XYZ file of C-alpha atoms in Angstrom:
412
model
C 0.000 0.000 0.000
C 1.658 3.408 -1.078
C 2.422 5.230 1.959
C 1.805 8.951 0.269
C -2.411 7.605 0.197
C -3.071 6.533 3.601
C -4.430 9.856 4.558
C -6.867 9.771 2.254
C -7.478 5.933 2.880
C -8.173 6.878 6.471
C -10.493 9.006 5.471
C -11.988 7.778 1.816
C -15.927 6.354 2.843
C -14.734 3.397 0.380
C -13.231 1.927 3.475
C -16.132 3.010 5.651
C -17.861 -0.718 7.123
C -14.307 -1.755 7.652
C -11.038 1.005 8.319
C -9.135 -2.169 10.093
C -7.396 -3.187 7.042
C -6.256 0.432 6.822
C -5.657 0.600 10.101
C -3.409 -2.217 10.271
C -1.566 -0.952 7.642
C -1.107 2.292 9.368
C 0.289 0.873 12.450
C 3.823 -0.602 10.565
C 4.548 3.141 10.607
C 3.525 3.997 14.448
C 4.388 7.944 13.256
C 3.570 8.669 9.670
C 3.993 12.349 7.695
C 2.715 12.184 4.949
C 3.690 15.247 2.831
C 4.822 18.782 4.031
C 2.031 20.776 6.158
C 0.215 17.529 6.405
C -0.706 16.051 9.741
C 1.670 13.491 12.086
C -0.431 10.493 12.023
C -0.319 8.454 15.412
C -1.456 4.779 15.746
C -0.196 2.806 18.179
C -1.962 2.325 21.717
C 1.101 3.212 24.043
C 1.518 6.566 21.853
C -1.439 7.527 21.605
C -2.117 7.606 25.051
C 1.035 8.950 26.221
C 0.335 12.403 23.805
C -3.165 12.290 25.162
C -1.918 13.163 28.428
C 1.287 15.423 27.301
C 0.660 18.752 28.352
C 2.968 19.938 25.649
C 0.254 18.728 22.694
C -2.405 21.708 22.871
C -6.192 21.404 21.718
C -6.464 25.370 21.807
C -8.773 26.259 18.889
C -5.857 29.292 18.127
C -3.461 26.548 17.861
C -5.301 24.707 15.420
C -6.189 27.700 13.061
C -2.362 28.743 13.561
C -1.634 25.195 11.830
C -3.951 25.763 8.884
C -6.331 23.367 9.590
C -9.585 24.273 11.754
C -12.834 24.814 9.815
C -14.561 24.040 12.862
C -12.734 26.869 14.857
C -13.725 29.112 12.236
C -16.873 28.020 12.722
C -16.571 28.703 16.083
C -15.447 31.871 16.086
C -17.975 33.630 13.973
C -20.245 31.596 15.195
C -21.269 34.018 17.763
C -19.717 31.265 20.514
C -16.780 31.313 22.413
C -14.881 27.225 21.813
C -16.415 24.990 24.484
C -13.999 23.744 26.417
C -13.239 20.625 24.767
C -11.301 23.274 22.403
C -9.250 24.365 25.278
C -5.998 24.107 27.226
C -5.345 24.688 30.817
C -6.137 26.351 33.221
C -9.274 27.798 31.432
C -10.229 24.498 30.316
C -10.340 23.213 33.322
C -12.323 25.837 35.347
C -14.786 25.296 32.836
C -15.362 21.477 33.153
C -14.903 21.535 36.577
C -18.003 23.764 36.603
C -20.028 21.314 34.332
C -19.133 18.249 35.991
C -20.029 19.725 39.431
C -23.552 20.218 37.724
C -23.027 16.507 35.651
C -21.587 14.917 38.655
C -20.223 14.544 41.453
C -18.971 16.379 44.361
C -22.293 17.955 44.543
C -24.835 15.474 41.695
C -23.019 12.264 42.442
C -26.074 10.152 41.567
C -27.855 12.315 38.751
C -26.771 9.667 36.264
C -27.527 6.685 38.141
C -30.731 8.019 39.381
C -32.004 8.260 36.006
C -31.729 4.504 35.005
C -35.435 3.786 35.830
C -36.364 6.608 33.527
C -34.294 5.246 30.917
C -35.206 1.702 31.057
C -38.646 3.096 30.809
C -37.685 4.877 27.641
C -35.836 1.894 25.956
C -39.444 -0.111 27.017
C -41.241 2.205 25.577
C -39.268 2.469 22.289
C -39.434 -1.284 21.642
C -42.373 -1.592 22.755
C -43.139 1.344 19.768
C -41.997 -1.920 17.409
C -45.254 -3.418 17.188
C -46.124 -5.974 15.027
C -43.604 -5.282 12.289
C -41.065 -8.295 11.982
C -38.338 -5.677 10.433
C -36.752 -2.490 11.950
C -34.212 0.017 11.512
C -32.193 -0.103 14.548
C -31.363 3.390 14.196
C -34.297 5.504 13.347
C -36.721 3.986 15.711
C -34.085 2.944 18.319
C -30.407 4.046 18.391
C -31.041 7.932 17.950
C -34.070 8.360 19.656
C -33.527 6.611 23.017
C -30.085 8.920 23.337
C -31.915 12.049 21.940
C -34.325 11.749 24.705
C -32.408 11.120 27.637
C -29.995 14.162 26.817
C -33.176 16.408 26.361
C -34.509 15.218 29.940
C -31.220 15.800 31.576
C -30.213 19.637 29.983
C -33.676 20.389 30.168
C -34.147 20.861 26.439
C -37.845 20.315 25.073
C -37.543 16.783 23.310
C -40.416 17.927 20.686
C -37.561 20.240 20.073
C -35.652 17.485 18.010
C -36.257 18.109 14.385
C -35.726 21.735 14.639
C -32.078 21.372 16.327
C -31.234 18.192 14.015
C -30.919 20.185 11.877
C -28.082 22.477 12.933
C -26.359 19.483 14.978
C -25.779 17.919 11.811
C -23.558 20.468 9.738
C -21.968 20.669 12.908
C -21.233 16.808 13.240
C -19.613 16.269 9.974
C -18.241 19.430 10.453
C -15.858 16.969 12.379
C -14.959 14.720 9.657
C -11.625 15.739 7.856
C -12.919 15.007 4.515
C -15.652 17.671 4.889
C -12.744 20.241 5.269
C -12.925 20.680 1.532
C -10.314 22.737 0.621
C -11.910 26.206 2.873
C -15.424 25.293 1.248
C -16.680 28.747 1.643
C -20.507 27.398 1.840
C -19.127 24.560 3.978
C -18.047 26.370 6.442
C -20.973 28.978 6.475
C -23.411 26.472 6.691
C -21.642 25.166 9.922
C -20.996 28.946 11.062
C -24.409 29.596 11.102
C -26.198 26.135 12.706
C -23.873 26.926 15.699
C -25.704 30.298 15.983
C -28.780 29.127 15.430
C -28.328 26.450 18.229
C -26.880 29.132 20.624
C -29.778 30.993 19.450
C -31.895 28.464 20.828
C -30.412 27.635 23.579
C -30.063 31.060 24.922
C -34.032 31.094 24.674
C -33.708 28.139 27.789
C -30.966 28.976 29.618
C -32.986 32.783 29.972
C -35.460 31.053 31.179
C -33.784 28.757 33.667
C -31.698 32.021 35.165
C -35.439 33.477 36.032
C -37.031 30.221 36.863
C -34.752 27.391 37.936
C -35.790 23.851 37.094
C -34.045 20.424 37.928
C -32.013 20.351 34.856
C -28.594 20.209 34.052
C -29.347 24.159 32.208
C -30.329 25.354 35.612
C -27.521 24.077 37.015
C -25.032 25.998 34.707
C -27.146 29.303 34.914
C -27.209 29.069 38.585
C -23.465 27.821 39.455
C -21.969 29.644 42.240
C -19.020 27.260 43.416
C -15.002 27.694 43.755
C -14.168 27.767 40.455
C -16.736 30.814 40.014
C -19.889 30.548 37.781
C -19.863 30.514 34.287
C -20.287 33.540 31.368
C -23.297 33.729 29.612
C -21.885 32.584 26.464
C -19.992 29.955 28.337
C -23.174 28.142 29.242
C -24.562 28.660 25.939
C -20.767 26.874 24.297
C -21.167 24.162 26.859
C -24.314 23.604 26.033
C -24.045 23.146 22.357
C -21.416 20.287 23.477
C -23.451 18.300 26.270
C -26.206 18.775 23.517
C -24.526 17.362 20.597
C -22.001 14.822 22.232
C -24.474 13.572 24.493
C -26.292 11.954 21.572
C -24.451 11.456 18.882
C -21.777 9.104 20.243
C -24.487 7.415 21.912
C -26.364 6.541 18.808
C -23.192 4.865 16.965
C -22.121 3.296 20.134
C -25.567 1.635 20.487
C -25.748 0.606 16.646
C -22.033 -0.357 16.385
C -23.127 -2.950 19.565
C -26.284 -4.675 17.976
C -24.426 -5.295 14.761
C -21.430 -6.687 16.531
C -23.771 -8.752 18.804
C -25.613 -9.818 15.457
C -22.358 -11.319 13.837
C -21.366 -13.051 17.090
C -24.691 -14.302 17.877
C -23.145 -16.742 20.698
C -22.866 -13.847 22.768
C -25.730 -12.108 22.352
C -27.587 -15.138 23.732
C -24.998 -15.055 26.740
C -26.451 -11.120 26.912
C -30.004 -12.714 26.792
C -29.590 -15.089 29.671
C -27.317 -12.769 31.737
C -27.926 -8.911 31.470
C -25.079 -8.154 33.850
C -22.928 -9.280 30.553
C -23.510 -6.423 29.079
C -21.042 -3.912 31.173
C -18.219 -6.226 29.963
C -19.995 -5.850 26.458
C -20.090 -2.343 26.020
C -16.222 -2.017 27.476
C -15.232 -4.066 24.785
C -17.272 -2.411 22.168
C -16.077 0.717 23.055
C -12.427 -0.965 22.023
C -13.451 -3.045 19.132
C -15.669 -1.123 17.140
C -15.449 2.844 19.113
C -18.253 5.268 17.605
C -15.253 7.931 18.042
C -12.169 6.653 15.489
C -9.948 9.428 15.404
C -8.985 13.026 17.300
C -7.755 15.106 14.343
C -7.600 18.024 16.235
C -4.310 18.496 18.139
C -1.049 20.235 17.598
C 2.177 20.431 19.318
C 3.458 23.844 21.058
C 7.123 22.577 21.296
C 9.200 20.242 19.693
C 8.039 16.272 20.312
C 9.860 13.199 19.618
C 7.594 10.035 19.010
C 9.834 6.875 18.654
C 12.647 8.828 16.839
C 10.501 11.039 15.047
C 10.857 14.457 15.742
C 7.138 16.427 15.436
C 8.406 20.373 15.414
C 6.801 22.526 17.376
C 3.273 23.886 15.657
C 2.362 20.554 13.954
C -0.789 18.589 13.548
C -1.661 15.487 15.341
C -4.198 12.562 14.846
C -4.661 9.938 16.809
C -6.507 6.964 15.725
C -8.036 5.827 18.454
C -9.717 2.682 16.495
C -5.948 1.820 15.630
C -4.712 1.726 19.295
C -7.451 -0.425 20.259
C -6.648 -3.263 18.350
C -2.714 -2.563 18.979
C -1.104 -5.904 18.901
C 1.446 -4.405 21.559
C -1.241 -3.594 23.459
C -3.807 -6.765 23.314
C -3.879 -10.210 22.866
C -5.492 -11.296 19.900
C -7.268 -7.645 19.339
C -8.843 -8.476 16.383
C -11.006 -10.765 18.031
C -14.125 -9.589 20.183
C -14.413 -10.981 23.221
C -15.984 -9.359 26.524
C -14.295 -11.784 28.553
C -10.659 -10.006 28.605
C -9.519 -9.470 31.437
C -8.131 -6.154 30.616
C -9.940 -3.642 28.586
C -8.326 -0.746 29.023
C -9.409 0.795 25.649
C -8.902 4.102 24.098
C -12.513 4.336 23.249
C -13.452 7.213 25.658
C -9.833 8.971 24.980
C -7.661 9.351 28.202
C -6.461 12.476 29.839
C -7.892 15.783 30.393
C -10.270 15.616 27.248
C -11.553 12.594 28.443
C -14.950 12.113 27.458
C -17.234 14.092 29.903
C -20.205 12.105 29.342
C -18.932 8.307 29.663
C -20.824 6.979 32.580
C -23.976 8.546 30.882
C -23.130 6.636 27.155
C -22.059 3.503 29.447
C -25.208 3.330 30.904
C -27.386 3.818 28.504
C -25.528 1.149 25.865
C -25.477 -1.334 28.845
C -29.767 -0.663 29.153
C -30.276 -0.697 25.700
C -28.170 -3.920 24.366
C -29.555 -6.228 27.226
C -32.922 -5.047 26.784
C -32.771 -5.818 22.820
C -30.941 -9.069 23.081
C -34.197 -10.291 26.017
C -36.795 -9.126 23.751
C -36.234 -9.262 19.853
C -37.150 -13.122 19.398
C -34.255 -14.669 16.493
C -32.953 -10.940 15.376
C -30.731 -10.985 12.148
C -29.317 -9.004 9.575
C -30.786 -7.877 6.934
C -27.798 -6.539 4.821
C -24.288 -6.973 6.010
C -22.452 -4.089 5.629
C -25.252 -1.878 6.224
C -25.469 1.699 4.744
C -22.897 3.860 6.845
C -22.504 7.815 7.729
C -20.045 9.519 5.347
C -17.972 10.686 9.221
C -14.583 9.091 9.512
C -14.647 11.091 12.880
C -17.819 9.735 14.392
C -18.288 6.242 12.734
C -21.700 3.885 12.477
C -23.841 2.836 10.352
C -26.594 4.918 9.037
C -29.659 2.447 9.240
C -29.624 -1.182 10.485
C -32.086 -3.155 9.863
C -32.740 -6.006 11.841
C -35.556 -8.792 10.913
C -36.842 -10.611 14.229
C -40.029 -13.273 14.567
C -41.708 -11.516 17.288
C -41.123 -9.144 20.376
C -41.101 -11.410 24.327
């Protein structure tokens, strides 16, 4: 395989239902440049998540647009939005999330999450329960998105009859991600993302007015209202971190959920182990979230100094990726990684990234892909593929299928 096309491989939708082949490819040169002005290309496990906790590798949105390649900064910036604080370095960053997770979790909501798994079973019930008497489904229009969608608009607070009308500004936003979207400074591109993030904020702003006059039990109130050490939060930094807990609280969720069914669908031992034994299915979802992780790659990192990666020397300004999908079935890393099997011992995966940036929302996605896998696998009666590949989404960022339908004999 020339070396000069894996960046495009990496991200060409040809190689969409199955990057692995690429992947492994990728991995037989851990630190790969490309071309001049192109990004360092990281894949192995131990790598990976050494620069994911380096303090000298920066996710500053300033630092990106300095190196040339941040459409979504732009987006950002004249957006109306400050970055949220995913798109930030210390110590700002971490006032910020602090200040979330002290609404999100604990020290001072340390069971909002759990206390909400009655609600969501009742949602996930309710959604299959939607099924009828139709013997074929798509997994992902009348399961996958939904149950996610839902939950997130219960917990910020966010009317869920709401949903079409933000949809449609997450989603420029989304692929907005993917680096084949950045298509060559696509003027209409990147206005179309430039605007759905001010028409979100718009939006938003609308709640989080209302939530600083009348307080509700909501994770909005709770960023309007926050009064703790680190200080409380601008008014356009509740609107930012909104737009984030808004958009990454479903849409990882939905692939995560969809990549699990069709996994458990082509190793259909297990998912009658997951039938019998719903307590399976937190060893499930850990190793789904290293075998097939709805979040493949972080393309959005530079270095501010100098960085030496196994005798490679990445100068100072640089881009980074890290393919997370690639460390996770690291050879170095984990026996037999191409196999899937929740009974490892050790799944230390790369699926919810590591360090600072580590995802915010994981015990929320964790929970609700541990709800909704056991509760398909106990009631769909024979489930099976209808087309394998399915259809998939045109991200390389955020990978999963599109639709997946399933064909079943009957609902228990």
């Amino acid at each position: 395989m020339p070396q000069a096309s894996m960046l495009r491989q990496i991200t060409d939708f040809a190689n969409r239902a199955d990057p692995y082949p690429v992947y492994r490819e990728l991995r037989r040169t851990p630190v790969l440049h490309e071309e001049e002005g192109g990004p360092y290309i990281i894949s192995s496990y131990y790598d990976i998540k050494a620069l994911l906790h380096d303090p000298r590798i920066s996710s500053d949105a300033a630092n990106l647009a300095a190196a040339g390649d941040d459409e979504l900064g732009q987006a950002e910036e004249t957006g109306g939005l400050p970055p949220s604080f995913l798109r930030l370095d210390p110590p700002e960053h971490d006032r910020l999330r602090r200040i979330a997770n002290s609404a999100f979790g604990p020290p001072h909501r340390p069971r909002r999450i759990e206390n909400m798994r009655g609600e969501m079973g009742g949602i996930v019930t309710e959604l299959i329960d939607n099924f009828g008497d139709t013997r074929q489904i798509d997994l992902v229009d009348q399961f996958a998105y939904p149950f996610p969608v839902t939950v997130i608009c219960r917990l910020l607070g966010v009317p869920r009859e709401d949903e079409p009308k933000f949809r449609t500004w997450v989603d420029p936003l989304v692929a907005s991600l993917d680096p084949d979207t950045r298509q060559g400074g696509d003027a209409e591109f990147q206005k179309s993302a430039q605007e759905a993030r001010m028409q979100l904020g718009m939006y938003l702003a609308g709640l989080v007015e209302q939530r600083a006059k009348e307080p509700r039990d909501d994770l909005l109130s709770d960023l309007v209202n926050s009064h703790g050490p680190d200080g409380s939060m601008g008014m356009m930094e509740v609107l930012s971190t909104s737009v984030l807990l808004l958009i990454a609280g479903h849409e990882t969720t939905v692939n995560l959920i969809t990549n699990g069914m069709l996994t458990l669908l082509r190793h259909p031992e297990i998912l009658g182990r997951l039938r019998e034994d719903p307590g399976l299915s937190v060893n499930i979802v850990e190793e789904l979230l290293r075998y097939e992780p709805p979040v493949q790659l972080v393309p959005q990192r530079t270095c501010i100094t100098d960085i030496e990666v196994r005798g490679v020397t990445i100068p100072k300004g640089s881009r980074i990726w890290l393919v997370l999908a690639a460390g996770n079935r690291d050879p170095e890393r984990f026996k037999d990684p191409e196999r899937f099997d929740p009974d490892r011992g050790d799944i230390q995966h790369l699926g919810f990234g590591s360090g600072i940036h580590s995802c915010f929302g994981a015990p929320l996605a964790r929970l609700e892909a541990q709800l909704a896998l056991s509760e398909l696998a106990r009631r769909l009666e024979n489930p099976r593929l209808v087309e394998d590949p399915p259809p998939y989404r045109p991200n390389a960022v955020l990978r999963g299928p599109r639709h997946l339908n399933i064909a079943f004999e009957g609902l228990r």
